[in-house]
XYZ file of C-alpha atoms in Angstrom:
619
model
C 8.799 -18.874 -29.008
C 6.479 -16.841 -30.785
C 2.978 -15.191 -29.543
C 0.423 -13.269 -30.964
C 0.682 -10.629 -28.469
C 4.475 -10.516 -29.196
C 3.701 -10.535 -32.727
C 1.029 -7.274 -32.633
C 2.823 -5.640 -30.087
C 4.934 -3.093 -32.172
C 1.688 -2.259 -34.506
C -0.141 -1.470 -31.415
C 2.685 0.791 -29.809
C 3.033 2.331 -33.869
C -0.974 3.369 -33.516
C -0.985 4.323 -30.233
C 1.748 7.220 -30.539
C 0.278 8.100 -33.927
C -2.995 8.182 -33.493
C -3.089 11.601 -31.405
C -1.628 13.095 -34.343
C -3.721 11.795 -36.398
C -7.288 13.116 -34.166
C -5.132 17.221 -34.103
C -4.995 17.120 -37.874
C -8.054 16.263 -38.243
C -9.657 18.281 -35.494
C -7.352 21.318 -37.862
C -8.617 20.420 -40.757
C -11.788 20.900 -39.729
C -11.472 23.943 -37.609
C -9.786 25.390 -40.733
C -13.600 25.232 -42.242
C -15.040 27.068 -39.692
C -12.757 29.668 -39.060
C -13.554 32.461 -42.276
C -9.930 34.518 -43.248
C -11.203 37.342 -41.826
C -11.039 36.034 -38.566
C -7.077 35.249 -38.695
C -6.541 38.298 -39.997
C -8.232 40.717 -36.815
C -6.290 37.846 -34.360
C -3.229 40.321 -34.210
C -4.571 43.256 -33.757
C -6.992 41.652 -31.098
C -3.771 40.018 -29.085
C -1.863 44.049 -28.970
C -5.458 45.123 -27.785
C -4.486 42.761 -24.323
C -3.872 44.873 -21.256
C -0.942 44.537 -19.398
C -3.595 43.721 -16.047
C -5.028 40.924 -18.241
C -1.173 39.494 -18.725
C -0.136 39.612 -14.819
C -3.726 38.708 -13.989
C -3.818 35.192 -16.132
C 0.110 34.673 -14.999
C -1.106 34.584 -11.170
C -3.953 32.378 -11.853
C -1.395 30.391 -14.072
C 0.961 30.246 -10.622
C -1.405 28.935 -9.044
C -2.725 26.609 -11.316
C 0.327 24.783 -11.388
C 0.568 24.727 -7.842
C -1.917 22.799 -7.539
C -0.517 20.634 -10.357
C 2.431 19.948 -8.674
C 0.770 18.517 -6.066
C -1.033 15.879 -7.710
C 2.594 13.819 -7.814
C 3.187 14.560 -4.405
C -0.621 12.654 -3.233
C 1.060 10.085 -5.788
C 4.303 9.931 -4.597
C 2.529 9.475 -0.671
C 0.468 6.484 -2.394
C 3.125 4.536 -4.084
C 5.317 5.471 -0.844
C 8.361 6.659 -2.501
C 9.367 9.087 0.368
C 10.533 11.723 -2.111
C 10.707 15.048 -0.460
C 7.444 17.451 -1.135
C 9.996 19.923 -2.987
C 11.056 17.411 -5.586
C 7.792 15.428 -5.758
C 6.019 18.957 -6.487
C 8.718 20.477 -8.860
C 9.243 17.733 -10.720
C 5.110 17.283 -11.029
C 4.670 20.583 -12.370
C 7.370 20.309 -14.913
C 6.654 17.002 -16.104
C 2.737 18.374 -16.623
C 3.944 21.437 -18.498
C 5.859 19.518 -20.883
C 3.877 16.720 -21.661
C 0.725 18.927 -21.662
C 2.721 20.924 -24.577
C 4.448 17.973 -26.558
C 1.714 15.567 -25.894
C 1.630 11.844 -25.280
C 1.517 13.134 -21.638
C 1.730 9.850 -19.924
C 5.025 8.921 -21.365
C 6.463 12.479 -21.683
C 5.600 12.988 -17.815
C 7.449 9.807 -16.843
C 10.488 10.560 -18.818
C 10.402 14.503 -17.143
C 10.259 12.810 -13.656
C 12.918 9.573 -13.954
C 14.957 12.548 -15.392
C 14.442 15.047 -12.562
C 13.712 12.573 -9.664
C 16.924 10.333 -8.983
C 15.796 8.047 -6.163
C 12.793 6.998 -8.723
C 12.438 4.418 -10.852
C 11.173 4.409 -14.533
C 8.632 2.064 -13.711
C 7.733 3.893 -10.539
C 7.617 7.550 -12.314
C 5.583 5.718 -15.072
C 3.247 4.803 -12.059
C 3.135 8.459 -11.012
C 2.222 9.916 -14.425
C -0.527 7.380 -15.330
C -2.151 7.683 -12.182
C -1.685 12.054 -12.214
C -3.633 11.610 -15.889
C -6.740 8.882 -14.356
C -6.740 11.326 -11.419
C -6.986 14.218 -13.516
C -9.833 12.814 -15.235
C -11.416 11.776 -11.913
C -10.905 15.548 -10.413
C -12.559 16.676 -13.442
C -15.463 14.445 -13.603
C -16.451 16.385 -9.864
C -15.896 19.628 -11.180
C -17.967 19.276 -14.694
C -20.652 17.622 -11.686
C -20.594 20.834 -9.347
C -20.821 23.554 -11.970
C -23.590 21.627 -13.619
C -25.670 21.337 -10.080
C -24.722 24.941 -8.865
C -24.875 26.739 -12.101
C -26.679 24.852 -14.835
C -26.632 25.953 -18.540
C -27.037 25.725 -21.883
C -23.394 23.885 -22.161
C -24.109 21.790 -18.713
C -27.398 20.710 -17.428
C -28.280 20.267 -14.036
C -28.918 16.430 -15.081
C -26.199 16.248 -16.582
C -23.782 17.562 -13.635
C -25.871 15.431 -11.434
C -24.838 11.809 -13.376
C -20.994 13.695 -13.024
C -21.517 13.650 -9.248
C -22.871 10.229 -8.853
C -19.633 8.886 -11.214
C -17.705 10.259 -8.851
C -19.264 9.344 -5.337
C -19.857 5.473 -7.092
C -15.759 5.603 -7.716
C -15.427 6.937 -4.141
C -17.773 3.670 -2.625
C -15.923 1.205 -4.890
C -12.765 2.053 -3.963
C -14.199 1.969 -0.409
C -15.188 -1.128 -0.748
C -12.634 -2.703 -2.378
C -9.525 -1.196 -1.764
C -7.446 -3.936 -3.777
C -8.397 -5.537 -6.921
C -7.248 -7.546 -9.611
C -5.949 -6.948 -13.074
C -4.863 -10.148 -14.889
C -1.826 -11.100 -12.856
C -1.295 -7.319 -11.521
C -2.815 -6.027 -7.900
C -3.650 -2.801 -7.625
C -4.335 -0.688 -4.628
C -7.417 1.466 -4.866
C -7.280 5.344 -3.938
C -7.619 5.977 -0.414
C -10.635 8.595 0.383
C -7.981 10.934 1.688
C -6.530 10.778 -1.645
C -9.555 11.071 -3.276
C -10.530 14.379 -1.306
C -7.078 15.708 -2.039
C -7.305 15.169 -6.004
C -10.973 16.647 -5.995
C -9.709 19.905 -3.911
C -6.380 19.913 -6.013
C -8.981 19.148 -9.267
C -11.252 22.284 -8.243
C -8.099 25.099 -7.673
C -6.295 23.504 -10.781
C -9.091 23.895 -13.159
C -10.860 27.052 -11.704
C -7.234 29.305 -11.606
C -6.835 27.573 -15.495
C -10.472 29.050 -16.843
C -9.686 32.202 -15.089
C -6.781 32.806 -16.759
C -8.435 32.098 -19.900
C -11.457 34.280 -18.554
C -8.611 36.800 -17.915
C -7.276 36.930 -21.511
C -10.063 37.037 -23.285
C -10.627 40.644 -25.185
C -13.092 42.661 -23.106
C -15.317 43.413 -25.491
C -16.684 39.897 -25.276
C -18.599 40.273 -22.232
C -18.223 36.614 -21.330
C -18.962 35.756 -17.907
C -16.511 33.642 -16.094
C -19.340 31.111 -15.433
C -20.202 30.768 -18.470
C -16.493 29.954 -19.499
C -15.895 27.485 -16.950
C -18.316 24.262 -18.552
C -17.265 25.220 -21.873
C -13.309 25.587 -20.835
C -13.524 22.184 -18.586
C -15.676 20.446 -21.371
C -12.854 21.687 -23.986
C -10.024 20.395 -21.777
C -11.325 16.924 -20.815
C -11.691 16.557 -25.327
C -7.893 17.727 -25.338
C -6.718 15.802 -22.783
C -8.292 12.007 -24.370
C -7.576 13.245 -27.640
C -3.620 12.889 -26.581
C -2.176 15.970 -29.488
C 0.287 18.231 -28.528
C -0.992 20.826 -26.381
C -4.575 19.505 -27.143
C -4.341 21.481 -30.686
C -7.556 21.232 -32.382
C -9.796 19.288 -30.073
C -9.342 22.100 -27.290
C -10.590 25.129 -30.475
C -13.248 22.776 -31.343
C -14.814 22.180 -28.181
C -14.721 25.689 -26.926
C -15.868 27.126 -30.067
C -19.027 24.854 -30.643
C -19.809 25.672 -26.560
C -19.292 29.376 -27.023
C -21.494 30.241 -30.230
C -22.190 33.871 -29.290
C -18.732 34.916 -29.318
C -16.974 35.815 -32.274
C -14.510 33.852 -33.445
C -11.536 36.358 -33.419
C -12.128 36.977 -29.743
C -12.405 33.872 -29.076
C -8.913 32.622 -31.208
C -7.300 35.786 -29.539
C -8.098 34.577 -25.800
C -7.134 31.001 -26.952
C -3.657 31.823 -28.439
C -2.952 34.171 -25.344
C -3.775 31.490 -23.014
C -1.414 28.887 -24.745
C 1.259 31.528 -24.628
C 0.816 32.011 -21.059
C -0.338 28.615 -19.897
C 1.692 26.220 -21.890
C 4.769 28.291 -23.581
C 6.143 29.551 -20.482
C 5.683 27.242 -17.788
C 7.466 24.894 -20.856
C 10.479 27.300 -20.996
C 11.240 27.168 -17.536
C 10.455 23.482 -17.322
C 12.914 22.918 -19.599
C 15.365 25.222 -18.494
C 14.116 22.357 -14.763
C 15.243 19.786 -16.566
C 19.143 20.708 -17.268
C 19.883 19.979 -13.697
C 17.989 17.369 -12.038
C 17.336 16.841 -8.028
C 20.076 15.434 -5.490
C 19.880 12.032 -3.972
C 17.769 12.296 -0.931
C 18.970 11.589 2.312
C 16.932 8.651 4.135
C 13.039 9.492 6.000
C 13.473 9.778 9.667
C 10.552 6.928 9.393
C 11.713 3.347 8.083
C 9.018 0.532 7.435
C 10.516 -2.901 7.040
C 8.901 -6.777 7.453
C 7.086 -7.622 10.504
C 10.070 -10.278 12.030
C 9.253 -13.646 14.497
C 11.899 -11.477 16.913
C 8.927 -8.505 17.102
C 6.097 -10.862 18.227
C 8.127 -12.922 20.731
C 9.028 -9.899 22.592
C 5.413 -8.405 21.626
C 4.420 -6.420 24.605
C 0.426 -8.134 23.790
C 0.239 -11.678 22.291
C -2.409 -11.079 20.334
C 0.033 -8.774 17.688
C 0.970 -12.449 16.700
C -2.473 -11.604 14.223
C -0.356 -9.799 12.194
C 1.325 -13.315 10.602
C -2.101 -13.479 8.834
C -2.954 -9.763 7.784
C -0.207 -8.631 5.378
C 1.201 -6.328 8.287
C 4.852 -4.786 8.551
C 5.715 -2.515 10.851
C 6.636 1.429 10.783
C 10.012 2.268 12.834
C 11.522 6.157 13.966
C 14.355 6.005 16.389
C 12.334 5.931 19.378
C 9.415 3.450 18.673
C 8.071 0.638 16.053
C 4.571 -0.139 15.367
C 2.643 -2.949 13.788
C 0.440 -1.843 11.742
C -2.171 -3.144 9.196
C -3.333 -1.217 5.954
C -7.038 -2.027 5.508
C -7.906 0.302 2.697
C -8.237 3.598 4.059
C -6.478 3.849 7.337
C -2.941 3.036 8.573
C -4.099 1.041 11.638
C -1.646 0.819 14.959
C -2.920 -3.095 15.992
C -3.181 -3.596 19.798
C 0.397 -2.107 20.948
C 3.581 -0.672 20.092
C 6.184 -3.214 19.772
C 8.395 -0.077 21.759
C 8.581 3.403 22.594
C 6.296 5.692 24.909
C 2.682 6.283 23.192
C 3.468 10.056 22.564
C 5.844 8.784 20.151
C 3.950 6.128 18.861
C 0.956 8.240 17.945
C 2.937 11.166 16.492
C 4.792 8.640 14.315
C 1.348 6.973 13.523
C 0.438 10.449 12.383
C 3.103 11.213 10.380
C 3.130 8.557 8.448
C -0.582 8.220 7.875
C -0.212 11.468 6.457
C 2.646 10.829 3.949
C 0.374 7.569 3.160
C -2.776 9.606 2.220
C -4.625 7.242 5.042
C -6.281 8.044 7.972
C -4.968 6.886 11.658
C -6.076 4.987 13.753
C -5.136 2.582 17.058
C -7.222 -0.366 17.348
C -7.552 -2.015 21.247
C -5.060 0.801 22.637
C -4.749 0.203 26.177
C -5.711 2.769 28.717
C -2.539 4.078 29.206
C -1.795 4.798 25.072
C -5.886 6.270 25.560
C -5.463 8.624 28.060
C -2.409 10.185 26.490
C -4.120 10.074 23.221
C -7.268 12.011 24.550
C -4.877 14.205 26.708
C -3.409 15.299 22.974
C -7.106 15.761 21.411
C -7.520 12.034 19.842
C -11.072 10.856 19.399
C -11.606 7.581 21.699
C -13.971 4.770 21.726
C -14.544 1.801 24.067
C -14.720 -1.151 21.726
C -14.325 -4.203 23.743
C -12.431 -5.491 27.044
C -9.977 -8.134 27.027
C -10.429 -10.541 29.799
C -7.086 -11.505 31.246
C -6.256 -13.345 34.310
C -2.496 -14.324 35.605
C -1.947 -17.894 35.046
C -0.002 -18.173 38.939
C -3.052 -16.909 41.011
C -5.620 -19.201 38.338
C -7.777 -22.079 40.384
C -10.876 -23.926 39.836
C -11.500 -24.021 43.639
C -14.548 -21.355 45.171
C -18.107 -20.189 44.221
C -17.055 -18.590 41.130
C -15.426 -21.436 39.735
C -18.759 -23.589 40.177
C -19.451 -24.089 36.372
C -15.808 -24.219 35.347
C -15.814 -27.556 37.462
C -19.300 -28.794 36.387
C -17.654 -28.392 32.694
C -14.612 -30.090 33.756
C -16.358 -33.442 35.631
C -18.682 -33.652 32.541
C -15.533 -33.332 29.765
C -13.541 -36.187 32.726
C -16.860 -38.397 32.348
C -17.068 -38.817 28.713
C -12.725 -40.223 28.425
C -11.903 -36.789 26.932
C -8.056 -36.445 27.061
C -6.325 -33.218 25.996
C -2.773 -32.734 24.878
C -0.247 -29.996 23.678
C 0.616 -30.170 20.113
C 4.065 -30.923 19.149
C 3.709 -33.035 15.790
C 0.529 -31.113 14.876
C -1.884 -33.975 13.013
C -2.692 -31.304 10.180
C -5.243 -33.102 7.850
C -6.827 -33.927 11.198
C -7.562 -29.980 12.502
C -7.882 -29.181 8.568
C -11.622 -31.384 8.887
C -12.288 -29.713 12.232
C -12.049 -26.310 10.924
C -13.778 -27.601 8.094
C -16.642 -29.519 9.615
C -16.790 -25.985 11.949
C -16.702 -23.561 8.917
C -19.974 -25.631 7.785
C -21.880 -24.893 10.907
C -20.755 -21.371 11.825
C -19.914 -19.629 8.073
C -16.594 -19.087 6.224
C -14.460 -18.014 8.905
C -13.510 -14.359 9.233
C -10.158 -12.559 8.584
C -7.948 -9.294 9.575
C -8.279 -8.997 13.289
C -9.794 -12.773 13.907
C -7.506 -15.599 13.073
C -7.732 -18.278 10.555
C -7.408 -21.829 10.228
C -3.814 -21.871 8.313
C -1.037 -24.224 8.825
C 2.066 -21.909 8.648
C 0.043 -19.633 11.121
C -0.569 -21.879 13.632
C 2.753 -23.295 13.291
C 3.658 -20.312 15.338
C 1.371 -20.898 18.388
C 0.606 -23.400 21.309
C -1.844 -25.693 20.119
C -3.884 -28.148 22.175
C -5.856 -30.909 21.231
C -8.367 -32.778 22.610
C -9.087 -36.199 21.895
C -12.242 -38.663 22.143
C -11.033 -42.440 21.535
C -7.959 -41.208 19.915
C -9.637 -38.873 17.921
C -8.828 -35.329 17.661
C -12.404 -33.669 18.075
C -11.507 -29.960 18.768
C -8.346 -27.751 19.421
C -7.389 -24.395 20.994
C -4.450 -22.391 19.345
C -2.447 -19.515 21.607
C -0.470 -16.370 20.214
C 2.838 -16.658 22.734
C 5.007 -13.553 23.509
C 7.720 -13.455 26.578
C 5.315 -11.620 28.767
C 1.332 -13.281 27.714
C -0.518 -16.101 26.021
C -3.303 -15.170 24.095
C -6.568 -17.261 23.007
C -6.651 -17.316 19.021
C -8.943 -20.087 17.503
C -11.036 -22.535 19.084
C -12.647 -25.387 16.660
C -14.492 -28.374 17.741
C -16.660 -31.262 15.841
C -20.352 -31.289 16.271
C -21.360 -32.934 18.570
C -18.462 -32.909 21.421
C -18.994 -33.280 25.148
C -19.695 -30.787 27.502
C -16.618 -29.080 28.569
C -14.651 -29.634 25.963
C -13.507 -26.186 25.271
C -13.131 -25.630 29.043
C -10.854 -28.125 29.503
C -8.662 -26.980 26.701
C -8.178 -23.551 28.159
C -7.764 -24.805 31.976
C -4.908 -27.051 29.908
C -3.547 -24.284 28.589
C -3.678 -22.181 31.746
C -1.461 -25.100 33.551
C 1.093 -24.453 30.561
C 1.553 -21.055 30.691
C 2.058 -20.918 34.409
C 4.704 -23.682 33.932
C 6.395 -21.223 31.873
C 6.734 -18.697 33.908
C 3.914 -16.573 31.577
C 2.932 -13.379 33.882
C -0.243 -13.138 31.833
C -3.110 -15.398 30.057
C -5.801 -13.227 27.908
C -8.972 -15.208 26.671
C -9.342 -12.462 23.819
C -11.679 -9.849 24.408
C -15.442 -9.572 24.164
C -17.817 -6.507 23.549
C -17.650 -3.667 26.341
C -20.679 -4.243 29.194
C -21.884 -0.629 28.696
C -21.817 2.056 25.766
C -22.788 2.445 22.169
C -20.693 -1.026 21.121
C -22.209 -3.067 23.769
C -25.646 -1.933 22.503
C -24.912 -2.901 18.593
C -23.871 -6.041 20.145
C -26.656 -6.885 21.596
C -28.769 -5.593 18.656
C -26.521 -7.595 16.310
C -27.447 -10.896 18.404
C -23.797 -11.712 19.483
C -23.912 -15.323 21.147
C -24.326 -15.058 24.955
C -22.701 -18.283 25.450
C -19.015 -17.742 24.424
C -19.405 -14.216 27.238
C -20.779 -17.203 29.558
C -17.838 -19.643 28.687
C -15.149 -16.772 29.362
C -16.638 -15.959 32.209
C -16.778 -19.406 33.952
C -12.796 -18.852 34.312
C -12.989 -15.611 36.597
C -11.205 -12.748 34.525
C -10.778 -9.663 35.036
C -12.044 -6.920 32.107
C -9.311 -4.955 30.747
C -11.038 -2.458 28.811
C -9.413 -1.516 24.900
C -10.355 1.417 22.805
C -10.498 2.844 19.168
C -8.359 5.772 18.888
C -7.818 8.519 15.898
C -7.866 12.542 15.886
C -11.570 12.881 14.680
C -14.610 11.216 15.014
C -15.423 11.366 11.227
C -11.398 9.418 10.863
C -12.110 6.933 13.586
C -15.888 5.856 12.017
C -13.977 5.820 8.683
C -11.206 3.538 10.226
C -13.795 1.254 12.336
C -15.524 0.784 9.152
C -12.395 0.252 7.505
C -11.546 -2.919 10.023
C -14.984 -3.954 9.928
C -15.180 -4.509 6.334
C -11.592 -6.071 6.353
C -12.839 -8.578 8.987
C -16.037 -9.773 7.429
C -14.585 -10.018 3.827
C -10.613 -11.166 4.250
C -8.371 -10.005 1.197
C -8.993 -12.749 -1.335
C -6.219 -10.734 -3.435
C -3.296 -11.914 -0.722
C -0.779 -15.016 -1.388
C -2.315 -18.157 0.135
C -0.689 -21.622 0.968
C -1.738 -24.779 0.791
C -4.925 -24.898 2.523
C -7.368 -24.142 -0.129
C -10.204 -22.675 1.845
C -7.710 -19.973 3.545
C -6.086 -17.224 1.647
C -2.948 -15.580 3.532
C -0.414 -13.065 3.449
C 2.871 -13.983 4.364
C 4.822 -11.130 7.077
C 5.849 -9.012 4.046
C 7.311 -5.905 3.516
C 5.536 -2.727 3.463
């Protein structure tokens, strides 16, 4: 079968590798015009005029320069979790950058250098690596063009102009903030995390500063040039090389820098050009090269697995309520002495609720560690007091965020003063023939037009760490029904481990009679203690005291479902937000918060069509 995209796709590969050749010869061509004989003919002389000082001086800055470049792959390599070791990830960053820097068509040269060097990786996954060091790259050096141009302004940079570089780069920073996943045709990609994005700017700023100083460095000193002065021009030069795609960024680089720098002659500038390609791309080549004759062993496995979230894990959960990881693309992290669920919202790695085992030193060390190989930001969401005061103990940032309101299922009685409207409930749900039931044979079309009929009064329904109306979801709960002349009018789902029940959804038709949703739960209560359940949590609700209680009450949360859990008697368990700073744990909480109110739309959905889902997959 033949397709026009098939049909144009050689031609378009053809143009696309010749087409940087094409922009150096004719960036030479035209440099050739500028540049009078006289000027090729002092370039000699000018280079022997070099001080050995200027030499060692622009190889240390070059050093460093591609120390920093090395570490662009490893932020990459922590993104695209490849768990190759910082050694290799660096080493083979830095080579793959001075070669395809030098032979151009960097993207493709750099993902040849690392499959080569890098055994455990992939070509599609080094191809990953070196497109997103070259958008990075770019990215870095839209911030640094930005802060020269607002702290020292010039004739090459305006303030203005450095100013529209900063807001490019904050506007990427919100975006990716805001939408952490997004679509490209049939492809999803994940955003840069902020951490990431902090480490590419810092990376960015050494890279390019130690690169114009050794420039700066090799330039002959009769010039005069001031290194700020250099720096827009050299940054402005690099940014046309690095587009234009030629080898070594021939002609666009001369170009650039010589229409920026028009007070400096032209054989001082060619001399501290040529001396700066012999130190900055000819030798970091040779021993890339020399790199590249004897690639990288096989690495032995991370001390840190992840794997799929399995139906084994949330049975034996230690808290129910991990069962809403079925609905929020979750998988778990594992070391040999605990595993954690966790949930990547965007920028965080978020521990939900409870480790599924281990003691919480070794759950928030792990948590640590790998947030940091991730390029996210940690963070424990509802961490009991026992996880909290071990966190705080080790200098973790904590927040009360809401109380859970649990009550043990054996001692549970409608009897007493402080049952009183529990029982008015229950007479008034009696008096109109409601009947409830536990779902076995779940009447799905019939809860699908509940849900529905309650997204239409109350607003799309809302994702992450609130559950959703989804068959295969629920198909993993207690579900009970209650019915008004045969009719199912409203229903109650329940997360189930070995050791609690947990309140999930609760949807009912408008109108229903009073009680309706009491009687449900008292149902469910019955249940539970039948099967032995220790526990019975009726979810949580905002903390009585503190700053969330007072957003709560500023936000207008409904007073009646506080009044309708507390009709039952529980007790307040109170849960907290925990990370290692507070700027991390508002960066996480707003993380979750956004994740909740807009659900990934990007994530596999089934059937249901008003319910998007992500299947328990891996990590």
């Amino acid at each position: 079968m033949f397709t026009l995209v098939g049909g144009k796709a050689p031609a378009t590969s053809f143009l696309r590798h010749v087409m940087p050749l094409a922009v150096g010869a004719l960036c030479l061509w035209i440099l050739q015009g500028q540049i009078s004989s006289d000027t090729f003919a002092g370039l000699g002389t000018a280079l022997a005029n070099l001080t050995s000082a200027q030499w060692i001086s622009a190889g240390l800055a070059t050093a460093v320069s591609f120390w920093a470049l090395g570490r662009y792959d490893l932020i990459l390599h922590r993104h695209l979790r490849t768990d190759c070791s910082p050694r290799q990830a660096c080493a083979s960053g830095a080579a793959a950058i001075a070669i395809g820097q030098t032979i151009g068509l960097g993207v493709l040269s750099g993902a040849l250098v690392r499959w080569r060097l890098v055994p455990d990786l992939s070509l599609a996954q080094a191809t990953k690596i070196a497109t997103g060091v070259a958008v990075s790259f770019l990215l870095g050096l839209v911030l640094c063009l930005g802060l020269i141009g607002v702290l020292f302004p010039s004739d090459v940079l305006s303030f203005h102009q450095g100013l529209f570089c900063l807001f490019l780069f904050c506007s990427f920073g919100l975006l990716c903030f805001l939408y952490p996943t997004f679509r490209l045709g049939r492809a999803i990609l994940r955003g840069p995390s902020l951490r990431m994005l902090g480490g590419i700017a810092s990376l960015t700023l050494i890279d390019t500063f130690c690169a114009g100083v050794a420039l700066w460095c090799l330039m002959p000193s009769d010039t005069a040039l001031p290194l700020l002065a250099l720096m827009p021009a050299y940054m402005l030069a690099l940014g046309a090389a690095l587009l234009s795609g030629t080898p070594g960024g021939v002609g666009p680089f001369e170009l650039v820098l010589l229409a920026a720098l028009p007070g400096i002659p032209q054989a001082e500038l060619l001399c501290g050009i040529v001396a700066f390609r012999l130190i900055y791309y000819a030798i970091p080549f040779s021993l890339a090269a020399l790199l590249l004759l004897r690639p990288f062993a096989p690495l032995a496995h991370s001390d840190i697995c992840r794997r799929n979230l399995h139906e084994r894990d949330l049975r034996k959960a230690p808290r129910a309520e991990i069962g809403l990881c079925r609905q929020a693309d979750a998988g778990v992290i594992a070391s040999r002495h605990v595993s954690l669920p966790v949930l990547r919202p965007g920028q965080s790695l978020c521990l939900l609720f409870a480790a599924l085992g281990g003691a919480p030193e070794a759950a928030l060390a792990t948590l640590k560690k790998q947030a940091h190989r991730e390029m996210l930001f940690p963070i424990v969401y509802k961490a009991d007091g026992r996880m909290t005061a071990v966190a705080t103990k080790s200098g973790w940032r904590a927040l009360h965020v809401a109380d859970d309101l649990v009550l043990k299922p054996s001692e549970f009685q409608t009897e007493g003063r402080a049952y009183r409207q529990l029982r008015r409930k229950l007479r008034q749900a009696e008096q109109a023939g409601l009947s409830i039931e536990r779902g076995t044979a779940l009447p799905w079309k019939e809860l699908a037009q509940v849900d529905a009929d309650w997204q239409a009064r109350q607003g799309r329904a809302r994702g992450m760490t609130m559950g959703q109306f989804c068959p295969e979801y629920l198909s993993h709960q207690d579900v009970f029904l209650a019915r008004l002349k045969g009719r199912v009018v409203a229903f109650a789902s329940f997360h189930v481990s070995t050791d609690e029940w947990c309140l999930d959804l609760m949807r009912a038709n408008a109108p229903v009679p009073d009680g309706t949703m009491h009687a449900l739960i008292t149902a469910a209560i019955a249940a539970a203690n039948e099967a032995g359940v220790p526990r019975f949590c009726l979810a949580a609700l905002p903390p009585e005291r503190g700053l969330i209680a007072w957003l709560a009450a500023k936000s207008g949360c409904s007073t009646g479902l506080s009044q309708f859990k507390k009709s039952f008697n529980p007790k307040r368990s109170p849960r907290y937000a925990l990370a290692p700073s507070w700027v991390q744990l508002a960066i996480g909480l707003g993380d979750l918060l956004r994740a909740v109110r807009r659900p990934n739309r990007n994530l596999a959905h089934n059937h249901h069509e008003n319910n998007e889902f992500a299947r328990a997959r891996g990590v």
